[in-house]
Amino acid sequence: MERLRVLVTRRWPEAVELALAERFDAVFNGTDEPLSQAELAQAMGEFDILCPTVSDRIDADVIAGGDRVKLIANYGVGFDHIDLDAARANAIAVTNTPGVLTDATADIAMTLLLMAARRAGEGERELRAGRWDGWRPTHLIGSALKDKVLGLVGFGRIGIATARRAKHGFGMRIAYFGRREADADVVAELGAEYHPDLTGLLAASDFVSLHVPGGAETANLIDAEALSAMKPGAYLINTARGGVIDHEALANALAVGELAGAGLDVYPEEPQIPAALLGLENVVLLPHLGSANSETRIAMGMKALANAEAFAAGKPLPDPVA
Ligand code: DGY
């Protein structure tokens, strides 16, 4: 039987590329350079399955490029880089990789929170630049975590996993904002306090961590007004999507000391970093490392593969988003 043609837009872990090559007529991107919009559009007419990731913009023009692709098996849980309406209008199914990157992303949220609270980036920069002149009682004083309130904006899988680490590992108190109250067992385990409105959560939290999907619904959710609702001296952590924050407003709040610090893993126009942030000492900037451990990246690829295999076999897709 003829094998379906699959295009993988970036390098994936070797084990997953090998598994894909066994089952499909797969084309890999040996250079790992992002494909242009024109190359992505052309692929729509040449392959049966497209396997993009967050660094590819699969917009309506790309989707209109050809009518052969009938599955977009995204490598990653977020799918705001894919125009779902255009995919649906062209009868293209879209899948993602939920579940397998929960722990890795929660670990990075806590990494950012600790680095911001304990000024780890500042300290490392100082030391490497030869500016550290020794221990003193008032040097790089940060904030404790115990008994501080961590406010989660979005309380899905990753938000809850972050709350667990904060509560059970660091003795933080947990509050959250979401569309609905969490399950009773989660609330009981975490002693989590529900805030039905965002402003209430922001005003009650010493640390705020964002865990909502990207896209139009959450664009600039944390704008100047939201930032001014936060406690003076609070911290903001983002491992969700860059578009959720107005970064100019955030840079202002950090520069004038309204916020004590921030930790960011994601940006609106990656890999560009909003210029206003680069000169600030009190923001930790990571290059979208949320899912970057070897076990997770392999599991993400295997999930995309499972979706492609189900599609090839005409079975229900395990992780449909459109
Ligand atoms: C995702 O999966 O959406 C992440 O942002 C990339 O790891």
Short mmCIF file of C-alpha atoms and ligand atoms in Angstrom, two decimals:
data_model
loop_
_atom_site.label_atom_id
_atom_site.label_comp_id
_atom_site.label_asym_id
_atom_site.label_seq_id
_atom_site.Cartn_x
_atom_site.Cartn_y
_atom_site.Cartn_z
CA MET A 1 0.00 0.00 0.00
CA GLU A 2 1.28 3.48 -0.85
CA ARG A 3 2.55 5.33 2.20
CA LEU A 4 1.22 8.78 3.05
CA ARG A 5 3.60 11.69 2.47
CA VAL A 6 4.46 13.62 5.66
CA LEU A 7 6.41 16.87 5.98
CA VAL A 8 8.10 17.60 9.31
CA THR A 9 8.95 21.31 9.36
CA ARG A 10 11.74 21.32 12.02
CA ARG A 11 14.17 18.75 13.42
CA TRP A 12 12.45 16.41 15.90
CA PRO A 13 14.15 14.05 18.39
CA GLU A 14 15.92 11.31 16.45
CA ALA A 15 13.84 8.48 17.94
CA VAL A 16 10.65 10.11 16.65
CA GLU A 17 12.05 10.88 13.21
CA LEU A 18 13.08 7.21 12.92
CA ALA A 19 9.63 6.01 13.98
CA LEU A 20 7.96 8.37 11.48
CA ALA A 21 10.27 7.24 8.68
CA GLU A 22 9.31 3.61 9.35
CA ARG A 23 5.62 4.25 8.89
CA PHE A 24 5.40 7.12 6.41
CA ASP A 25 7.05 8.57 3.33
CA ALA A 26 8.44 11.31 5.55
CA VAL A 27 10.48 14.36 4.56
CA PHE A 28 12.54 15.96 7.34
CA ASN A 29 14.07 19.40 7.56
CA GLY A 30 17.76 18.53 7.82
CA THR A 31 18.90 22.15 8.21
CA ASP A 32 16.30 22.94 10.92
CA GLU A 33 15.87 26.39 9.32
CA PRO A 34 12.24 27.55 9.57
CA LEU A 35 10.38 27.17 6.26
CA SER A 36 9.14 30.34 4.53
CA GLN A 37 5.42 31.03 4.20
CA ALA A 38 5.76 30.21 0.47
CA GLU A 39 7.40 26.85 1.24
CA LEU A 40 4.70 25.99 3.75
CA ALA A 41 2.00 26.94 1.24
CA GLN A 42 3.63 24.78 -1.44
CA ALA A 43 3.76 21.86 0.98
CA MET A 44 -0.03 21.95 1.31
CA GLY A 45 -0.26 20.65 -2.25
CA GLU A 46 2.55 18.07 -2.00
CA PHE A 47 2.00 16.22 1.27
CA ASP A 48 -0.87 14.37 2.99
CA ILE A 49 0.14 15.35 6.53
CA LEU A 50 1.90 18.51 7.68
CA CYS A 51 3.72 18.39 11.04
CA PRO A 52 4.46 21.99 12.05
CA THR A 53 5.32 23.50 15.39
CA VAL A 54 4.95 26.81 17.22
CA SER A 55 7.64 28.47 15.07
CA ASP A 56 5.53 27.98 11.89
CA ARG A 57 2.67 30.36 11.07
CA ILE A 58 -0.02 28.24 9.41
CA ASP A 59 -2.32 31.05 8.33
CA ALA A 60 -5.15 31.17 5.78
CA ASP A 61 -2.71 31.93 2.92
CA VAL A 62 -0.60 28.89 3.74
CA ILE A 63 -3.71 26.72 3.99
CA ALA A 64 -4.92 28.02 0.61
CA GLY A 65 -1.59 26.93 -0.92
CA GLY A 66 -2.84 23.47 -1.92
CA ASP A 67 -5.54 20.93 -1.18
CA ARG A 68 -3.62 17.72 -0.50
CA VAL A 69 -2.85 18.08 3.23
CA LYS A 70 -5.79 16.73 5.23
CA LEU A 71 -4.12 16.54 8.66
CA ILE A 72 -2.03 19.15 10.43
CA ALA A 73 -0.43 17.17 13.28
CA ASN A 74 1.07 19.94 15.40
CA TYR A 75 4.15 19.23 17.53
CA GLY A 76 3.11 21.07 20.70
CA VAL A 77 0.06 21.71 22.83
CA GLY A 78 -0.53 25.36 21.83
CA PHE A 79 -2.14 25.92 18.45
CA ASP A 80 -2.66 29.68 18.21
CA HIS A 81 -0.19 29.70 15.28
CA ILE A 82 -2.68 27.70 13.19
CA ASP A 83 -5.76 29.30 11.63
CA LEU A 84 -8.35 26.76 12.77
CA ASP A 85 -11.21 28.42 10.87
CA ALA A 86 -9.29 28.17 7.61
CA ALA A 87 -8.39 24.55 8.39
CA ARG A 88 -12.02 23.66 9.09
CA ALA A 89 -13.20 25.46 5.95
CA ASN A 90 -10.81 23.25 3.96
CA ALA A 91 -11.78 20.04 5.78
CA ILE A 92 -8.32 19.74 7.31
CA ALA A 93 -8.12 18.10 10.73
CA VAL A 94 -5.76 19.61 13.31
CA THR A 95 -4.28 17.78 16.31
CA ASN A 96 -1.95 18.79 19.17
CA THR A 97 0.05 17.06 21.94
CA PRO A 98 -1.72 17.68 25.28
CA GLY A 99 -0.77 16.10 28.59
CA VAL A 100 2.84 15.16 27.91
CA LEU A 101 4.39 18.58 28.55
CA THR A 102 2.50 19.45 31.72
CA ASP A 103 5.29 18.66 34.18
CA ALA A 104 8.08 20.14 32.07
CA THR A 105 6.20 23.43 31.67
CA ALA A 106 5.26 23.60 35.35
CA ASP A 107 8.95 23.03 36.17
CA ILE A 108 9.90 26.02 34.00
CA ALA A 109 7.20 28.18 35.64
CA MET A 110 8.77 27.38 39.02
CA THR A 111 12.27 27.95 37.61
CA LEU A 112 11.23 31.45 36.51
CA LEU A 113 9.44 32.12 39.79
CA LEU A 114 12.48 31.12 41.86
CA MET A 115 14.91 32.95 39.60
CA ALA A 116 12.85 36.14 39.76
CA ALA A 117 12.18 35.91 43.51
CA ARG A 118 15.81 35.13 44.39
CA ARG A 119 17.38 37.37 41.73
CA ALA A 120 19.36 34.47 40.29
CA GLY A 121 19.82 35.97 36.81
CA GLU A 122 21.07 39.24 38.25
CA GLY A 123 23.49 37.40 40.51
CA GLU A 124 24.87 35.25 37.72
CA ARG A 125 25.36 38.23 35.42
CA GLU A 126 27.16 40.11 38.20
CA LEU A 127 29.45 37.20 38.99
CA ARG A 128 30.35 36.41 35.36
CA ALA A 129 31.12 40.08 34.72
CA GLY A 130 33.64 40.04 37.60
CA ARG A 131 31.52 42.52 39.57
CA TRP A 132 30.87 40.35 42.67
CA ASP A 133 32.82 41.76 45.59
CA GLY A 134 31.83 39.17 48.20
CA TRP A 135 29.08 38.31 50.70
CA ARG A 136 27.31 41.08 52.55
CA PRO A 137 24.02 41.17 54.47
CA THR A 138 22.28 43.48 52.02
CA HIS A 139 23.41 41.92 48.74
CA LEU A 140 20.75 40.99 46.10
CA ILE A 141 17.92 40.54 48.58
CA GLY A 142 14.92 38.77 47.12
CA SER A 143 11.59 37.48 48.36
CA ALA A 144 10.67 34.36 50.34
CA LEU A 145 8.03 32.05 48.85
CA LYS A 146 6.57 30.41 51.97
CA ASP A 147 3.08 31.67 52.82
CA LYS A 148 3.06 33.98 49.79
CA VAL A 149 0.03 33.77 47.52
CA LEU A 150 0.57 32.33 44.05
CA GLY A 151 -2.28 33.39 41.76
CA LEU A 152 -2.78 31.17 38.73
CA VAL A 153 -4.49 32.76 35.73
CA GLY A 154 -5.91 29.65 34.09
CA PHE A 155 -6.20 26.49 36.14
CA GLY A 156 -5.93 23.68 33.62
CA ARG A 157 -3.38 20.88 33.63
CA ILE A 158 -0.27 23.12 33.67
CA GLY A 159 -1.71 25.66 36.11
CA ILE A 160 -2.60 22.89 38.56
CA ALA A 161 0.81 21.20 38.18
CA THR A 162 2.49 24.54 38.92
CA ALA A 163 0.24 25.05 41.96
CA ARG A 164 1.17 21.58 43.27
CA ARG A 165 4.88 22.37 43.09
CA ALA A 166 4.36 25.76 44.75
CA LYS A 167 2.13 24.42 47.53
CA HIS A 168 3.75 21.10 48.37
CA GLY A 169 7.34 22.07 47.53
CA PHE A 170 7.54 25.67 48.72
CA GLY A 171 4.64 26.19 51.13
CA MET A 172 2.92 28.83 49.01
CA ARG A 173 -0.80 29.59 49.25
CA ILE A 174 -2.80 29.02 46.09
CA ALA A 175 -5.45 31.19 44.43
CA TYR A 176 -6.76 30.93 40.87
CA PHE A 177 -8.89 32.57 38.23
CA GLY A 178 -10.59 30.53 35.55
CA ARG A 179 -13.87 30.10 33.73
CA ARG A 180 -15.16 27.77 36.41
CA GLU A 181 -14.24 26.41 39.81
CA ALA A 182 -11.83 23.50 39.84
CA ASP A 183 -12.85 19.97 40.89
CA ALA A 184 -13.47 19.63 44.61
CA ASP A 185 -10.59 17.20 45.14
CA VAL A 186 -8.08 19.61 43.54
CA VAL A 187 -9.44 22.51 45.60
CA ALA A 188 -9.18 20.43 48.78
CA GLU A 189 -5.65 19.20 47.99
CA LEU A 190 -4.34 22.68 47.27
CA GLY A 191 -6.56 24.74 49.55
CA ALA A 192 -7.06 26.79 46.39
CA GLU A 193 -9.11 29.96 46.60
CA TYR A 194 -11.26 30.71 43.55
CA HIS A 195 -11.52 34.26 42.14
CA PRO A 196 -14.29 34.60 39.57
CA ASP A 197 -12.77 37.82 38.28
CA LEU A 198 -9.21 38.47 37.15
CA THR A 199 -8.79 41.79 38.95
CA GLY A 200 -9.63 40.17 42.28
CA LEU A 201 -7.01 37.49 41.73
CA LEU A 202 -4.35 40.01 40.68
CA ALA A 203 -5.01 42.16 43.75
CA ALA A 204 -4.73 39.15 46.08
CA SER A 205 -1.52 37.60 44.70
CA ASP A 206 2.14 38.08 45.57
CA PHE A 207 3.11 36.05 42.49
CA VAL A 208 0.97 35.68 39.36
CA SER A 209 1.59 32.87 36.88
CA LEU A 210 -0.15 32.77 33.49
CA HIS A 211 -1.57 29.49 32.13
CA VAL A 212 -4.18 30.47 29.55
CA PRO A 213 -4.07 29.58 25.84
CA GLY A 214 -2.89 32.22 23.37
CA GLY A 215 -5.00 33.74 20.61
CA ALA A 216 -7.52 36.54 20.18
CA GLU A 217 -9.45 35.76 23.37
CA THR A 218 -6.48 36.33 25.66
CA ALA A 219 -4.53 38.94 23.64
CA ASN A 220 -3.15 41.59 26.03
CA LEU A 221 -5.15 40.13 28.92
CA ILE A 222 -2.40 41.48 31.18
CA ASP A 223 -2.37 45.09 30.03
CA ALA A 224 -1.49 48.32 31.88
CA GLU A 225 -4.77 48.23 33.81
CA ALA A 226 -4.31 44.61 34.88
CA LEU A 227 -0.72 45.31 35.89
CA SER A 228 -1.82 48.22 38.02
CA ALA A 229 -4.32 45.91 39.77
CA MET A 230 -1.41 43.72 40.93
CA LYS A 231 0.00 44.19 44.43
CA PRO A 232 2.88 46.66 44.54
CA GLY A 233 6.06 44.59 44.57
CA ALA A 234 4.43 41.48 43.09
CA TYR A 235 5.97 39.19 40.45
CA LEU A 236 4.59 38.07 37.07
CA ILE A 237 5.49 34.73 35.46
CA ASN A 238 4.57 33.73 31.90
CA THR A 239 5.02 30.29 30.36
CA ALA A 240 1.80 30.48 28.31
CA ARG A 241 1.98 32.69 25.21
CA GLY A 242 3.66 36.06 24.70
CA GLY A 243 0.56 37.75 23.30
CA VAL A 244 -1.17 37.46 26.69
CA ILE A 245 0.93 40.36 28.05
CA ASP A 246 1.31 43.97 26.88
CA HIS A 247 5.09 43.98 27.13
CA GLU A 248 5.52 47.72 26.91
CA ALA A 249 3.24 48.16 29.92
CA LEU A 250 5.10 45.37 31.71
CA ALA A 251 8.49 46.99 31.02
CA ASN A 252 7.16 50.27 32.47
CA ALA A 253 5.84 48.57 35.59
CA LEU A 254 9.20 46.84 36.11
CA ALA A 255 11.26 49.95 35.39
CA VAL A 256 9.44 52.10 37.94
CA GLY A 257 9.39 49.30 40.52
CA GLU A 258 5.60 48.80 40.60
CA LEU A 259 6.39 45.14 40.11
CA ALA A 260 9.41 43.61 41.84
CA GLY A 261 10.15 41.23 39.01
CA ALA A 262 8.98 39.05 36.17
CA GLY A 263 9.96 35.78 34.56
CA LEU A 264 9.15 35.17 30.90
CA ASP A 265 9.58 32.13 28.67
CA VAL A 266 7.41 33.27 25.73
CA TYR A 267 7.14 36.42 23.58
CA PRO A 268 4.68 37.81 21.04
CA GLU A 269 7.03 37.75 18.01
CA GLU A 270 9.53 35.01 18.80
CA PRO A 271 12.49 34.95 18.52
CA GLN A 272 12.41 38.75 18.90
CA ILE A 273 12.44 39.99 22.48
CA PRO A 274 10.62 43.26 23.23
CA ALA A 275 13.50 45.76 23.34
CA ALA A 276 12.26 47.53 26.48
CA LEU A 277 12.80 44.36 28.52
CA LEU A 278 16.38 43.65 27.52
CA GLY A 279 17.92 46.42 29.63
CA LEU A 280 15.99 45.59 32.80
CA GLU A 281 17.72 43.65 35.58
CA ASN A 282 14.49 42.56 37.29
CA VAL A 283 13.16 40.37 34.49
CA VAL A 284 14.29 36.80 33.82
CA LEU A 285 14.18 35.98 30.10
CA LEU A 286 14.26 32.37 28.88
CA PRO A 287 14.09 31.26 25.22
CA HIS A 288 10.79 29.28 25.19
CA LEU A 289 12.17 26.31 27.16
CA GLY A 290 8.87 25.16 28.70
CA SER A 291 8.86 21.68 27.17
CA ALA A 292 12.61 21.41 26.57
CA ASN A 293 13.65 18.19 28.23
CA SER A 294 14.47 15.08 26.30
CA GLU A 295 11.68 12.86 27.71
CA THR A 296 9.03 15.48 26.99
CA ARG A 297 10.21 16.32 23.48
CA ILE A 298 10.19 12.61 22.56
CA ALA A 299 6.73 12.16 24.09
CA MET A 300 5.43 15.17 22.13
CA GLY A 301 6.73 13.66 18.89
CA MET A 302 5.26 10.27 19.68
CA LYS A 303 1.88 11.93 20.27
CA ALA A 304 2.04 13.68 16.91
CA LEU A 305 2.99 10.33 15.37
CA ALA A 306 0.02 8.61 17.06
CA ASN A 307 -2.30 11.21 15.56
CA ALA A 308 -0.77 10.71 12.11
CA GLU A 309 -1.10 6.92 12.43
CA ALA A 310 -4.75 7.16 13.49
CA PHE A 311 -5.41 9.44 10.51
CA ALA A 312 -3.68 7.01 8.13
CA ALA A 313 -5.74 4.13 9.51
CA GLY A 314 -9.00 6.09 9.26
CA LYS A 315 -9.45 5.85 13.04
CA PRO A 316 -10.65 8.62 15.40
CA LEU A 317 -7.85 11.11 16.08
CA PRO A 318 -6.57 10.97 19.68
CA ASP A 319 -6.07 14.73 20.08
CA PRO A 320 -8.29 16.72 17.71
CA VAL A 321 -8.51 20.50 18.10
CA ALA A 322 -10.32 21.10 14.78
C1 DGY B 1 3.68 24.21 23.13
O1 DGY B 1 3.69 22.96 23.10
O2 DGY B 1 2.73 24.86 22.75
C2 DGY B 1 4.87 24.86 23.69
O3 DGY B 1 4.78 26.22 23.76
C3 DGY B 1 6.11 24.44 22.94
O4 DGY B 1 6.65 23.54 23.81
#
